[in-house]
Every structure is written in C-alpha cells, then in structure tokens.
mmCIF file of C-alpha atoms in Angstrom:
data_model
loop_
_atom_site.group_PDB
_atom_site.id
_atom_site.type_symbol
_atom_site.label_atom_id
_atom_site.label_comp_id
_atom_site.label_asym_id
_atom_site.label_seq_id
_atom_site.Cartn_x
_atom_site.Cartn_y
_atom_site.Cartn_z
ATOM 1 C CA MET A 1 23.712 -23.105 -14.863
ATOM 2 C CA GLY A 2 20.963 -21.670 -17.051
ATOM 3 C CA GLU A 3 18.271 -23.662 -15.246
ATOM 4 C CA VAL A 4 19.450 -22.450 -11.853
ATOM 5 C CA TYR A 5 19.405 -18.860 -13.076
ATOM 6 C CA MET A 6 15.887 -19.255 -14.489
ATOM 7 C CA GLN A 7 14.693 -20.812 -11.215
ATOM 8 C CA LEU A 8 16.123 -17.921 -9.209
ATOM 9 C CA GLU A 9 14.489 -15.402 -11.534
ATOM 10 C CA MET A 10 11.154 -17.185 -11.221
ATOM 11 C CA GLU A 11 11.424 -17.158 -7.419
ATOM 12 C CA ARG A 12 12.212 -13.420 -7.479
ATOM 13 C CA PHE A 13 9.232 -12.806 -9.757
ATOM 14 C CA ILE A 14 6.917 -14.719 -7.398
ATOM 15 C CA GLU A 15 8.266 -12.798 -4.379
ATOM 16 C CA LEU A 16 7.759 -9.506 -6.213
ATOM 17 C CA LYS A 17 4.166 -10.416 -7.073
ATOM 18 C CA ARG A 18 3.459 -11.331 -3.437
ATOM 19 C CA ALA A 19 4.972 -8.047 -2.267
ATOM 20 C CA GLU A 20 2.852 -6.112 -4.773
ATOM 21 C CA GLU A 21 -0.292 -7.907 -3.549
ATOM 22 C CA GLU A 22 0.569 -7.087 0.075
ATOM 23 C CA ASN A 23 1.237 -3.487 -0.887
ATOM 24 C CA GLN A 24 -2.199 -3.258 -2.509
ATOM 25 C CA LYS A 25 -3.847 -4.696 0.613
ATOM 26 C CA PHE A 26 -2.123 -2.118 2.820
ATOM 27 C CA ARG A 27 -2.979 0.704 0.411
ATOM 28 C CA LYS A 28 -6.650 -0.314 0.408
ATOM 29 C CA ALA A 29 -6.681 -0.502 4.209
ATOM 30 C CA LEU A 30 -5.128 2.957 4.481
ATOM 31 C CA GLU A 31 -7.653 4.359 2.013
ATOM 32 C CA GLU A 32 -10.485 2.854 4.062
ATOM 33 C CA ILE A 33 -9.033 4.402 7.232
ATOM 34 C CA MET A 34 -8.872 7.782 5.525
ATOM 35 C CA GLU A 35 -12.452 7.435 4.358
ATOM 36 C CA ASP A 36 -13.613 6.511 7.852
ATOM 37 C CA GLN A 37 -11.577 9.271 9.510
ATOM 38 C CA THR A 38 -12.300 12.023 6.961
ATOM 39 C CA PRO A 39 -12.470 15.276 8.899
ATOM 40 C CA ILE A 40 -15.729 17.210 9.018
ATOM 41 C CA MET A 41 -13.862 20.479 8.600
ATOM 42 C CA GLU A 42 -10.395 21.431 7.440
ATOM 43 C CA GLY A 43 -7.987 21.372 10.355
ATOM 44 C CA TRP A 44 -9.921 18.695 12.253
ATOM 45 C CA GLU A 45 -7.817 15.796 11.008
ATOM 46 C CA THR A 46 -7.368 12.951 13.458
ATOM 47 C CA THR A 47 -3.963 11.481 14.148
ATOM 48 C CA THR A 48 -5.099 8.279 12.423
ATOM 49 C CA TYR A 49 -6.112 10.239 9.330
ATOM 50 C CA GLU A 50 -2.774 12.061 9.235
ATOM 51 C CA ILE A 51 -0.783 8.829 9.569
ATOM 52 C CA ALA A 52 -2.762 7.191 6.755
ATOM 53 C CA ARG A 53 -2.427 10.294 4.559
ATOM 54 C CA LYS A 54 1.339 10.414 5.042
ATOM 55 C CA ALA A 55 1.679 6.686 4.410
ATOM 56 C CA LEU A 56 -0.112 7.162 1.088
ATOM 57 C CA GLY A 57 2.365 9.818 0.063
ATOM 58 C CA GLY A 58 0.577 12.838 1.456
ATOM 59 C CA LYS A 59 -2.367 12.580 -0.918
ATOM 60 C CA ALA A 60 -5.678 13.831 0.378
ATOM 61 C CA HIS A 61 -8.632 11.487 0.111
ATOM 62 C CA GLU A 62 -10.817 12.320 -2.871
#
C-alpha cells in the first residue's frame, strides 16, 4: 500500500511540474505579446494587449 501511495504522489509531483512549466511558457508568451503591442500613448491599447494584460492579472508591462 505504501508503494502505491508513493507512486501516486510521484506522478502528481511530475504532473504539477509539467503544469508549472507550461504556465511559465504561456506567461512568457503573454509578456512578449504585451511588449510587442505596447501602446504608444495611454488609451491606445490594442485588444491583443488588453487580453494579455488581463491574462497576466491586470499588471501593466514594465
């Protein structure tokens, strides 16, 4: 029983690590989109920029 439990925990850990890696890839892609779509002036945000900003938790690109 202990071995089965340890195996399940290891599989969960691996899945979590994969999900974290995917999350980082998406975050980086969204940050690159925001950088590319950075508005020239305040109020000129593109729809793409707004979607990326919201997906990153509403943080403005710095």
